[in-house]
Coordinates of C-alpha atoms in Angstrom, one line a residue:
Chain A
M1 CA 92.9 124.7 107.7
S2 CA 93.7 127.7 107.7
K3 CA 91.1 128.9 109.1
V4 CA 91.9 127.6 112.1
M5 CA 95.0 129.0 112.7
D6 CA 93.4 132.2 112.5
R7 CA 91.5 131.7 115.9
R8 CA 94.4 130.4 117.8
S9 CA 95.5 133.2 120.1
P10 CA 98.7 135.2 119.6
L11 CA 100.3 133.8 122.3
L12 CA 98.9 130.1 121.3
K13 CA 100.9 131.0 118.1
T14 CA 104.6 131.6 119.3
L15 CA 103.8 129.4 122.1
A16 CA 103.7 127.0 119.2
W17 CA 106.4 128.1 116.8
S18 CA 108.8 128.1 119.8
F19 CA 108.3 124.4 120.4
L20 CA 109.0 123.2 117.2
I21 CA 112.3 125.0 116.2
L22 CA 113.2 124.0 120.1
W23 CA 112.2 120.3 118.4
L24 CA 113.8 120.9 115.6
I25 CA 117.5 121.8 116.9
L26 CA 117.4 119.1 119.4
A27 CA 116.3 116.9 116.0
A28 CA 119.2 118.4 113.7
F29 CA 122.2 120.6 116.0
P30 CA 123.6 117.3 117.1
F31 CA 124.8 116.3 113.7
F32 CA 125.6 119.6 112.3
W33 CA 127.2 119.8 114.8
T34 CA 129.5 116.2 115.0
F35 CA 129.6 116.7 111.1
W36 CA 131.4 120.6 111.4
G37 CA 133.9 118.9 114.5
S38 CA 135.2 115.9 112.6
F39 CA 136.9 118.5 111.1
K40 CA 139.1 119.4 113.8
V41 CA 141.8 117.8 116.5
E42 CA 140.4 115.7 118.8
G43 CA 141.7 119.0 121.8
D44 CA 139.4 120.7 119.8
F45 CA 136.2 118.6 119.1
F46 CA 136.3 117.9 123.3
S47 CA 137.2 121.4 124.3
K48 CA 137.2 121.4 127.8
A49 CA 138.5 124.9 128.0
D50 CA 136.2 126.7 126.0
W51 CA 133.5 125.2 124.1
T52 CA 134.3 128.1 121.6
W53 CA 137.3 125.8 120.4
A54 CA 135.1 123.4 118.8
I55 CA 133.5 126.3 116.4
F56 CA 136.9 128.3 115.2
G57 CA 139.3 125.1 115.8
N58 CA 141.9 127.9 118.0
L59 CA 143.5 123.9 118.8
T60 CA 143.0 122.6 114.7
Q61 CA 145.0 125.7 113.4
A62 CA 147.6 125.4 116.6
E63 CA 148.7 122.0 115.2
T64 CA 147.6 121.9 111.3
G65 CA 148.6 125.8 110.5
G66 CA 144.3 125.3 109.1
A67 CA 141.3 125.7 111.1
F68 CA 140.1 122.4 109.5
T69 CA 141.9 119.0 109.0
G70 CA 141.4 116.1 106.8
D71 CA 143.0 113.6 110.1
G72 CA 140.0 112.0 111.1
Y73 CA 138.3 111.4 107.5
E74 CA 142.7 109.8 107.2
G75 CA 142.7 108.3 109.3
A76 CA 140.2 106.1 109.3
W77 CA 139.5 105.8 105.4
I78 CA 142.8 104.7 104.9
Q79 CA 145.0 103.6 107.6
E80 CA 142.0 101.8 109.5
A81 CA 141.2 100.7 105.8
F82 CA 137.2 101.2 107.1
W83 CA 136.9 101.8 102.7
K84 CA 136.8 98.2 103.0
S85 CA 134.0 98.2 106.0
A86 CA 131.8 101.1 102.9
I87 CA 132.0 97.6 100.2
N88 CA 131.4 95.0 102.7
T89 CA 128.1 97.2 103.2
L90 CA 127.3 98.0 99.8
I91 CA 127.9 94.4 99.2
V92 CA 125.1 93.6 102.7
V93 CA 122.6 96.1 101.4
V94 CA 122.4 95.6 97.4
A95 CA 122.0 91.3 98.3
V96 CA 119.6 92.4 101.0
V97 CA 117.5 94.9 99.7
T98 CA 117.3 92.4 96.0
I99 CA 116.9 89.6 97.9
S100 CA 114.4 90.8 100.2
L101 CA 111.9 92.5 97.7
T102 CA 112.1 88.7 95.5
F103 CA 111.1 86.9 97.6
G104 CA 108.9 89.7 99.5
T105 CA 106.8 91.0 96.7
L106 CA 106.0 87.2 95.8
A107 CA 105.1 87.1 98.3
G108 CA 102.7 89.9 99.7
Y109 CA 101.0 89.6 96.3
A110 CA 99.9 85.5 97.9
L111 CA 98.6 86.8 100.8
S112 CA 97.2 89.8 99.3
R113 CA 94.5 88.3 96.6
S114 CA 94.8 85.0 99.4
T115 CA 91.3 84.7 100.6
Y116 CA 91.7 81.5 103.5
N117 CA 92.8 81.0 107.2
Y118 CA 96.7 80.9 106.3
A119 CA 97.1 83.9 105.2
F120 CA 96.2 85.9 107.8
W121 CA 97.7 83.1 110.1
L122 CA 100.6 83.6 108.0
L123 CA 100.4 87.5 108.2
I124 CA 99.9 87.1 112.0
T125 CA 103.0 85.0 112.7
A126 CA 105.2 87.7 110.5
L127 CA 104.3 89.7 113.3
V128 CA 104.8 87.8 116.2
F129 CA 108.7 87.5 114.0
R130 CA 109.2 90.9 114.1
A131 CA 109.2 91.0 117.8
M132 CA 111.6 88.7 118.0
P133 CA 114.5 90.9 119.1
H134 CA 117.9 90.4 117.0
I135 CA 119.9 89.5 119.0
T136 CA 117.8 86.7 120.6
L137 CA 118.5 84.9 117.2
V138 CA 121.6 85.8 116.8
S139 CA 122.3 83.0 119.7
G140 CA 120.5 80.6 118.0
Y141 CA 123.1 81.2 115.2
L142 CA 126.2 80.4 116.2
L143 CA 126.9 76.9 117.3
P144 CA 125.7 75.9 113.8
F145 CA 126.7 78.3 112.2
Y146 CA 130.5 77.7 113.5
E147 CA 129.5 74.1 113.8
W148 CA 129.0 73.7 109.3
N149 CA 131.2 76.7 109.0
L150 CA 128.9 79.3 108.1
W151 CA 130.0 82.2 110.7
G152 CA 132.2 85.4 109.7
K153 CA 131.4 85.4 105.8
L154 CA 129.4 87.8 104.2
P155 CA 126.6 85.6 102.8
T156 CA 125.7 84.4 105.6
A157 CA 124.9 87.8 106.7
I158 CA 122.8 88.3 103.7
I159 CA 120.5 85.9 103.9
V160 CA 119.8 85.6 107.8
L161 CA 119.4 90.0 107.2
V162 CA 117.1 89.0 104.5
A163 CA 115.3 86.8 106.7
I164 CA 115.1 88.8 109.9
N165 CA 113.4 91.7 107.2
Q166 CA 111.0 89.5 105.8
P167 CA 108.3 89.8 108.5
F168 CA 108.7 93.4 108.1
T169 CA 108.4 93.3 104.1
L170 CA 105.5 90.6 104.0
W171 CA 102.9 93.2 105.6
M172 CA 104.6 96.2 104.0
L173 CA 104.7 94.0 100.5
T174 CA 100.5 93.0 101.2
S175 CA 99.1 96.7 102.4
F176 CA 100.2 98.0 98.7
F177 CA 99.4 95.0 96.7
R178 CA 95.8 95.5 98.7
N179 CA 95.9 98.7 97.1
I180 CA 96.4 97.3 93.4
P181 CA 92.3 96.4 92.2
K182 CA 91.9 92.8 91.8
D183 CA 89.8 93.9 88.8
L184 CA 93.9 94.3 87.3
D185 CA 94.9 90.5 87.7
E186 CA 92.0 89.2 87.4
S187 CA 90.6 89.8 84.1
A188 CA 94.7 89.1 82.4
M189 CA 93.6 85.5 84.3
V190 CA 90.1 85.6 82.7
D191 CA 92.0 86.0 79.6
G192 CA 94.3 82.7 79.5
C193 CA 96.6 84.1 82.1
T194 CA 98.1 81.7 84.3
H195 CA 98.5 82.9 88.2
F196 CA 102.4 83.8 87.9
Q197 CA 101.4 84.9 83.9
A198 CA 99.0 87.6 85.7
F199 CA 101.3 89.2 88.4
R200 CA 104.7 89.1 85.8
H201 CA 102.7 91.1 82.4
V202 CA 99.9 92.6 84.5
I203 CA 100.7 93.8 88.4
I204 CA 104.7 94.3 88.1
P205 CA 104.5 97.8 85.8
V206 CA 102.3 98.8 88.6
M207 CA 104.1 97.7 92.1
W208 CA 107.3 99.5 91.5
P209 CA 106.0 103.1 93.6
G210 CA 105.6 100.4 96.5
V211 CA 108.2 98.1 96.4
I212 CA 111.0 101.1 96.4
T213 CA 108.7 102.2 99.1
T214 CA 110.0 98.4 100.5
G215 CA 112.8 98.8 99.0
L216 CA 113.8 101.8 101.6
F217 CA 112.9 101.1 104.2
S218 CA 114.9 97.4 104.0
L219 CA 117.7 99.4 103.1
L220 CA 117.4 101.8 106.2
L221 CA 117.1 97.7 107.9
A222 CA 120.7 96.7 106.9
Y223 CA 122.4 99.9 106.0
N224 CA 121.5 99.8 110.3
D225 CA 122.1 96.5 111.5
F226 CA 124.5 95.9 114.8
A227 CA 122.9 93.7 116.6
V228 CA 123.6 90.6 113.3
T229 CA 126.0 92.2 111.4
T230 CA 129.0 92.4 114.7
M231 CA 127.9 88.7 116.1
I232 CA 128.1 87.1 112.3
L233 CA 131.3 88.7 110.9
S234 CA 134.4 88.0 111.1
K235 CA 136.8 91.3 111.7
E236 CA 137.5 91.1 108.3
N237 CA 134.1 90.9 106.7
Q238 CA 132.9 93.2 109.4
T239 CA 130.8 96.2 107.8
M240 CA 130.8 100.0 109.0
V241 CA 128.6 99.9 112.2
P242 CA 130.6 97.1 113.7
K243 CA 134.3 99.0 112.6
I244 CA 133.1 102.0 114.0
A245 CA 131.5 99.8 117.6
S246 CA 135.7 98.3 116.7
F247 CA 137.2 101.1 116.9
L248 CA 136.0 102.8 120.4
G249 CA 137.4 99.3 121.0
T250 CA 141.0 100.0 121.3
T251 CA 142.3 102.1 123.9
Q252 CA 141.0 105.0 123.1
T253 CA 144.7 106.9 122.3
K254 CA 144.6 110.5 120.6
G255 CA 143.4 110.5 117.0
N256 CA 141.3 106.8 117.5
V257 CA 138.6 109.0 118.6
M258 CA 138.0 111.3 115.7
F259 CA 138.4 108.0 113.7
A260 CA 135.4 106.9 114.8
V261 CA 134.1 110.5 114.7
A262 CA 134.9 111.1 111.2
S263 CA 133.6 107.4 110.1
V264 CA 130.2 108.3 111.8
V265 CA 129.7 111.4 109.7
S266 CA 130.6 109.2 106.7
V267 CA 127.9 106.5 107.9
T268 CA 125.9 109.2 108.5
A269 CA 125.6 111.1 104.5
P270 CA 124.5 108.5 102.9
L271 CA 121.7 107.9 104.9
F272 CA 121.1 112.0 105.0
V273 CA 121.2 111.2 101.3
L274 CA 118.6 109.5 101.3
V275 CA 116.3 111.4 103.5
M276 CA 116.8 114.1 101.3
F277 CA 115.4 112.7 97.9
F278 CA 113.5 109.7 99.7
Q279 CA 111.0 111.9 102.0
R280 CA 108.1 111.3 100.9
Q281 CA 107.8 107.6 100.2
I282 CA 109.3 107.1 103.5
V283 CA 106.8 109.2 104.8
S284 CA 104.2 107.1 102.9
G285 CA 105.9 104.1 104.1
L286 CA 106.6 104.7 107.6
T287 CA 102.0 105.8 107.4
A288 CA 101.6 102.9 105.1
G289 CA 100.7 100.3 107.7
A290 CA 99.0 102.1 110.0
V291 CA 96.8 103.9 107.7
K292 CA 95.2 100.8 106.2
G293 CA 95.1 99.0 109.3
Chain B
M1 CA 94.2 82.7 95.1
K2 CA 94.6 78.7 94.3
H3 CA 96.0 76.4 96.8
K4 CA 99.2 75.4 94.8
T5 CA 99.5 79.1 93.8
F6 CA 99.7 80.1 96.8
F7 CA 102.1 77.9 98.4
W8 CA 104.4 77.8 95.5
F9 CA 104.5 81.9 95.9
I10 CA 104.6 82.3 99.8
L11 CA 107.7 79.5 99.0
P12 CA 110.3 81.6 99.4
T13 CA 109.4 83.5 101.5
S14 CA 108.6 81.2 104.8
L15 CA 112.0 79.5 103.9
A16 CA 114.1 82.4 104.5
M17 CA 111.1 82.7 107.5
L18 CA 111.7 79.3 108.7
L19 CA 115.3 78.6 108.0
F20 CA 116.8 81.7 110.1
I21 CA 113.1 83.1 112.4
A22 CA 111.7 79.8 113.3
L23 CA 114.4 77.3 113.3
P24 CA 117.1 79.7 115.5
I25 CA 113.9 79.7 118.4
V26 CA 114.1 76.4 118.5
S27 CA 117.8 76.1 118.2
V28 CA 118.5 78.4 121.6
I29 CA 115.6 76.3 123.8
I30 CA 117.4 73.4 123.1
Q31 CA 121.6 75.3 124.5
S32 CA 119.4 76.4 127.1
V33 CA 118.7 73.1 128.5
H34 CA 122.6 71.9 127.6
A35 CA 125.9 73.3 129.0
P36 CA 129.2 73.7 127.9
H37 CA 131.2 69.5 128.7
E38 CA 133.4 69.6 131.7
Q39 CA 136.8 69.6 131.9
V40 CA 138.3 65.7 132.0
I41 CA 140.1 65.2 134.7
V42 CA 142.5 62.4 135.4
E43 CA 144.4 61.2 138.0
V44 CA 147.9 60.8 138.3
E45 CA 150.2 59.1 140.2
N46 CA 153.9 60.3 140.7
C47 CA 156.6 57.8 142.6
D48 CA 159.1 59.7 144.1
I49 CA 162.0 58.5 146.4
F50 CA 159.4 60.2 148.8
G51 CA 156.7 57.7 148.2
C52 CA 154.1 57.6 146.1
K53 CA 151.5 61.1 145.9
K54 CA 148.1 61.4 143.5
S55 CA 146.8 64.7 142.2
T56 CA 145.2 65.5 139.5
M57 CA 145.5 67.4 136.5
I58 CA 143.1 67.8 133.1
D59 CA 143.2 66.3 130.2
Q60 CA 143.2 68.3 127.7
E61 CA 143.0 65.9 124.6
A62 CA 140.5 63.7 126.0
T63 CA 138.8 67.3 126.8
Q64 CA 139.2 68.2 123.3
S65 CA 138.1 65.3 121.5
L66 CA 134.8 65.5 124.1
R67 CA 133.6 69.0 122.8
D68 CA 134.6 67.7 119.0
A69 CA 132.3 65.0 119.3
D70 CA 129.8 66.4 120.7
P71 CA 129.6 70.6 120.7
L72 CA 126.0 71.0 122.0
G73 CA 127.4 69.9 126.0
R74 CA 125.9 68.0 129.2
F75 CA 121.7 67.9 129.7
V76 CA 121.3 70.2 132.3
G77 CA 117.8 70.1 132.3
T78 CA 117.0 73.8 134.1
D79 CA 120.2 74.1 135.6
I80 CA 120.8 77.3 133.6
Y81 CA 118.0 78.6 134.0
T82 CA 117.7 79.6 137.7
N83 CA 121.8 80.0 138.6
R84 CA 122.6 83.2 139.5
N85 CA 123.3 84.9 136.6
H86 CA 119.2 84.0 135.3
L87 CA 116.1 83.5 137.1
A88 CA 118.2 83.1 140.8
L89 CA 116.1 81.3 142.6
A90 CA 118.0 80.8 145.7
E91 CA 119.7 83.9 145.9
V92 CA 116.3 85.3 145.7
A93 CA 114.9 83.0 148.8
D94 CA 117.9 84.0 150.1
A95 CA 117.8 87.7 150.1
W96 CA 113.3 87.6 150.6
R97 CA 114.6 85.6 154.2
A98 CA 117.1 87.3 154.4
S99 CA 115.8 91.4 153.9
S100 CA 114.5 94.0 156.2
G101 CA 111.4 95.1 153.6
V102 CA 110.9 96.0 150.5
K103 CA 113.9 98.8 149.8
D104 CA 116.1 95.8 151.1
F105 CA 115.0 94.1 148.8
T106 CA 114.6 95.3 145.7
A107 CA 118.5 96.2 146.5
Q108 CA 119.4 92.7 147.2
I109 CA 117.7 91.6 143.8
M110 CA 119.2 95.0 142.4
N111 CA 122.4 93.1 142.2
L112 CA 121.7 89.9 140.4
P113 CA 122.3 90.7 136.6
F114 CA 119.2 89.1 134.6
Y115 CA 116.7 91.4 136.9
K116 CA 118.9 94.0 136.5
A117 CA 118.8 94.0 132.9
F118 CA 115.2 93.2 133.0
A119 CA 114.3 96.2 135.8
F120 CA 116.0 98.0 133.4
T121 CA 114.4 97.1 129.8
L122 CA 110.8 97.5 131.2
T123 CA 110.9 101.2 132.6
Y124 CA 112.9 102.0 129.1
T125 CA 110.3 100.0 127.5
F126 CA 107.8 101.1 129.7
V127 CA 108.6 104.8 129.6
V128 CA 110.0 105.9 126.2
T129 CA 106.7 104.4 124.9
P130 CA 104.5 107.0 125.9
L131 CA 106.4 110.3 126.8
V132 CA 107.4 109.0 122.5
V133 CA 103.4 108.9 122.0
I134 CA 103.3 112.6 123.3
L135 CA 106.1 114.3 121.5
G136 CA 105.6 112.6 118.8
F137 CA 101.7 114.5 119.0
M138 CA 102.8 117.7 119.9
V139 CA 105.4 117.7 117.1
A140 CA 103.2 117.0 114.4
V141 CA 100.3 119.5 116.0
A142 CA 103.3 122.1 115.5
V143 CA 104.4 121.3 112.3
N144 CA 99.9 121.0 110.8
S145 CA 99.7 124.5 110.9
I146 CA 102.7 126.0 109.7
P147 CA 102.4 128.0 105.7
S148 CA 103.1 124.3 103.7
V149 CA 106.2 125.8 101.8
L150 CA 107.4 125.2 105.3
R151 CA 106.6 121.2 106.2
G152 CA 109.0 119.6 104.1
P153 CA 113.0 121.1 105.3
T154 CA 111.1 120.8 108.7
I155 CA 109.7 116.8 107.7
F156 CA 113.2 116.4 107.1
L157 CA 114.8 118.3 110.1
S158 CA 112.6 115.8 111.7
L159 CA 113.5 112.0 110.2
L160 CA 116.6 112.8 111.4
P161 CA 116.8 110.7 115.1
M162 CA 115.6 108.0 113.5
I163 CA 117.1 107.0 110.0
I164 CA 119.9 107.6 112.1
T165 CA 121.7 104.3 113.0
P166 CA 121.0 104.2 116.3
L167 CA 124.3 103.1 116.8
I168 CA 125.8 106.4 115.2
G169 CA 123.1 108.6 117.4
S170 CA 124.1 107.4 120.7
L171 CA 127.7 107.8 120.3
I172 CA 126.6 111.7 117.9
L173 CA 124.6 112.1 121.7
F174 CA 127.2 111.0 123.8
W175 CA 130.6 112.3 122.5
M176 CA 128.1 116.0 123.1
I177 CA 127.5 114.8 126.9
D178 CA 131.0 114.2 127.4
S179 CA 132.3 116.2 130.1
R180 CA 134.4 118.0 127.5
G181 CA 131.0 117.9 125.3
I182 CA 129.0 121.1 124.3
I183 CA 126.5 119.7 126.6
G184 CA 128.4 118.1 129.2
S185 CA 129.9 121.4 130.2
F186 CA 126.8 123.0 129.8
I187 CA 125.4 120.7 132.2
Q188 CA 128.0 121.5 134.3
T189 CA 128.2 125.0 133.8
L190 CA 124.0 125.2 135.0
A191 CA 125.2 122.5 138.1
G192 CA 128.6 124.2 139.1
D193 CA 129.5 121.2 139.6
P194 CA 132.6 121.1 137.5
N195 CA 133.2 117.7 138.1
L196 CA 129.7 116.7 137.5
S197 CA 129.6 113.2 135.0
L198 CA 126.5 112.4 133.6
K199 CA 128.5 108.8 132.3
A200 CA 129.3 107.7 136.4
S201 CA 125.5 108.4 137.9
T202 CA 123.2 104.9 137.0
P203 CA 119.9 107.5 137.9
L204 CA 121.7 110.2 135.2
T205 CA 122.4 107.3 133.4
W206 CA 118.5 106.0 133.0
V207 CA 117.1 109.6 132.5
M208 CA 119.9 110.1 129.4
L209 CA 119.4 106.1 127.6
I210 CA 115.8 107.2 127.6
V211 CA 117.0 110.7 126.5
Y212 CA 118.1 108.8 123.4
G213 CA 115.4 106.7 122.8
V214 CA 112.5 109.3 122.9
W215 CA 114.5 111.4 120.6
H216 CA 115.7 108.3 118.1
S217 CA 111.9 107.3 118.1
A218 CA 109.7 110.7 118.2
P219 CA 110.1 111.5 115.4
F220 CA 107.9 107.8 114.1
A221 CA 104.9 108.3 116.2
F222 CA 105.1 113.0 114.3
V223 CA 105.1 110.7 110.7
V224 CA 102.8 108.6 111.8
Y225 CA 100.0 111.2 113.4
Y226 CA 100.8 114.0 110.7
A227 CA 99.8 111.8 107.9
G228 CA 96.6 111.0 110.3
L229 CA 96.1 115.0 110.2
Q230 CA 96.0 115.1 107.3
T231 CA 92.3 113.1 107.0
V232 CA 90.5 114.7 109.8
P233 CA 87.1 114.9 108.1
K234 CA 86.7 118.9 107.9
D235 CA 83.0 118.9 108.2
T236 CA 83.2 117.4 111.2
L237 CA 85.9 120.2 112.4
E238 CA 84.2 122.7 110.6
S239 CA 80.4 121.9 112.8
A240 CA 82.2 121.9 115.3
M241 CA 82.6 125.0 115.1
I242 CA 80.1 126.4 114.1
D243 CA 79.2 125.7 117.6
G244 CA 81.8 126.3 119.3
A245 CA 84.1 124.7 120.0
S246 CA 87.4 126.2 120.7
R247 CA 91.1 124.9 119.7
W248 CA 90.9 123.2 122.8
E249 CA 87.7 121.3 122.7
Q250 CA 88.1 120.6 118.5
I251 CA 91.8 118.6 119.5
R252 CA 90.0 116.7 122.6
Y253 CA 86.5 116.0 120.7
V254 CA 87.2 115.4 116.8
V255 CA 91.3 115.1 116.5
V256 CA 92.1 112.6 119.0
P257 CA 89.8 110.1 118.6
H258 CA 89.9 110.4 114.8
L259 CA 94.5 109.0 116.3
L260 CA 93.1 106.7 118.1
P261 CA 93.0 103.6 116.4
L262 CA 96.6 105.7 114.9
T263 CA 97.3 105.4 119.1
T264 CA 97.7 102.0 119.6
F265 CA 99.9 101.4 116.0
I266 CA 102.5 103.2 117.7
M267 CA 102.6 101.6 120.7
L268 CA 102.5 98.0 119.6
M269 CA 105.6 99.1 117.4
Q270 CA 107.2 100.9 120.0
L271 CA 106.4 98.2 122.2
M272 CA 108.4 95.3 120.3
D273 CA 111.5 97.9 118.9
N274 CA 111.8 99.5 123.4
F275 CA 111.9 95.9 124.2
R276 CA 115.2 95.2 122.6
V277 CA 117.0 98.2 123.6
F278 CA 120.3 97.8 123.4
E279 CA 122.9 100.0 120.8
P280 CA 122.5 102.8 122.5
I281 CA 124.2 100.9 125.7
V282 CA 126.4 100.0 123.5
G283 CA 127.0 103.5 121.7
F284 CA 127.3 105.2 125.0
N285 CA 129.0 102.2 126.8
A286 CA 126.5 102.7 130.1
S287 CA 127.1 99.0 130.8
A288 CA 128.2 99.5 133.9
H289 CA 124.6 101.7 135.0
A290 CA 122.7 100.1 132.9
T291 CA 122.0 96.3 130.9
S292 CA 119.0 95.6 129.1
L293 CA 118.3 91.9 127.9
S294 CA 119.5 91.8 124.6
Y295 CA 122.0 94.3 126.2
F296 CA 122.7 90.7 128.4
I297 CA 122.9 88.4 125.5
Y298 CA 125.4 89.6 123.3
D299 CA 128.3 90.6 126.4
D300 CA 127.7 86.7 126.9
L301 CA 128.2 85.6 123.2
G302 CA 130.9 88.2 122.5
G303 CA 134.1 88.8 124.2
E304 CA 137.1 85.3 124.9
T305 CA 134.7 82.8 126.3
R306 CA 131.4 82.7 124.2
L307 CA 128.8 81.2 126.6
L308 CA 126.3 80.2 124.8
S309 CA 124.1 78.1 127.3
S310 CA 123.9 81.2 129.2
A311 CA 123.2 83.2 126.5
A312 CA 121.0 80.6 124.8
A313 CA 118.5 80.8 128.5
T314 CA 118.4 84.6 129.1
S315 CA 117.1 84.3 124.7
V316 CA 113.9 81.9 126.4
L317 CA 113.6 84.3 128.3
T318 CA 113.3 87.0 126.9
I319 CA 111.0 85.6 124.4
V320 CA 109.2 84.3 126.9
G321 CA 108.7 88.7 127.5
V322 CA 108.0 89.4 123.9
A323 CA 105.3 87.2 124.1
I324 CA 103.9 88.1 127.1
L325 CA 104.1 91.4 125.4
L326 CA 101.7 90.9 122.1
T327 CA 99.6 88.4 124.2
P328 CA 97.0 91.0 124.8
V329 CA 97.1 92.2 121.2
L330 CA 97.0 89.1 119.2
I331 CA 94.3 88.6 121.5
R332 CA 92.4 91.4 120.2
T333 CA 93.3 90.7 116.5
W334 CA 91.9 86.8 116.6
R335 CA 87.9 88.6 118.4
D336 CA 88.2 91.1 115.2
F337 CA 88.9 88.0 113.0
S338 CA 86.4 86.0 114.0
R339 CA 84.1 88.3 113.9
K340 CA 84.5 88.8 110.5

């Protein structure tokens, strides 16, 4: 590739660099700006008079005596009990990832090893289900859930998210299992294992890279979901994202916006860490479906 | 794999998908042809010295017990589909007859909630999708040409808009474009109009949502293209170079054809995701100027009175939309499959 690069004219090079820098600013600047602003008071975060106040915190200094304040975080996490939502999110995410992966690995393995037509049709059905807007499904749940008294509870949201997650998980894991040579489990079966034993003793030890990647995406889906959790969970059981939405709904009294800003930053932080550590897996996961078709 | 083994392996997944994806679809279809029971009205006769008067009142108890006994409501057929909030057949026919021209007709149609949501959803889907593909491709080519030491951090920063919760991402941008926020006041200065507000105008709200959509999804296209660029056959590229192809010609005749299948994949994923656009409208608080089909359903489901039947009818119409959108893909997949 370096040869190709050398042949480019300086003008083209400058253009490419400036385009890339512009893109990076667009992509990342909002996050750093909001992170910085979350330690200010509302008057600085929304500074009508002079935008540099948001950087230096003039009003924050005047109101709290320091250039930074943790008031937004204190208000959100303690006063508004955001910690409760954080715990709910943790429960939902862990449960969704575990159950999705258990169901998904079993089915994905079977789909990758079956040569019958119905395996193909199952994957196509999953693709169609993948396209369903989540909110249309939610409107199908509400009445039965009210009637059977399932509405508002965490387990309900978990199982719904698992189901919504399945089509995607299936596609991804099937493509990963197809990359594990068939000879591996077939030779185990020749040695007298049943299909399930072959799966347990031969496939499970080598499947982890694919499972971890798929798990990351299930995690993102459960963590980022708004449509399902906002409709299905009662107020006490709310996870973080619908909780932030309800901050916005309450009248915009002074300070309340900063609660929302602080909690937005709190929700973003784990995602940052996730991308930092698992960048390689995320990139490989996004392309797994594409490159292999 | 034997049928029986396959069945047991696939059982948990199929059960989950059947119960929570297939049945809800059936459930919305059933709900969409039922409406809540009407209130039970009783006639009572009040007699006083001036004589007897008949008056009607609502029998709360009877209404409640009727609703409890049969929560689905009464069967109304396709009434909900054709009422003003959905396909609005009568209103459309009126508008057609009364309108003076195409422009007037469109304006009248755009006042109907379903068509308003539908128009925005389609515009969003078909504007954002190609822009995402183009921007993603450009970023991928640019990243591919920088020294490899810098690529890791660049990819990290580029992934952020995609990995972020859509509601959170739109809130972050929403606060920045607030008239008191940094981008908002910058635009005011640029336009020289201190009262300019992006939130107050319909076209600007649409532009804002579309910009958000591109910002959010471009990283996905970028990553897929970037991975694709790593697999461009070096030999072909070199022989093109020897034959005297310019940089542009190399991209046009070697790289782009190589990446074409990936483009189909990105387009498919983007069409599916963009058609359900919903969170940004909540995040940007834009429902006064732009609603999508998903938002329309969300709006019906939330609030004091949960309009389940209305939401169900919109859901069915949305699902039909998704089906139409997917048909070309499915036909192609089926052809590929039956050829094998």
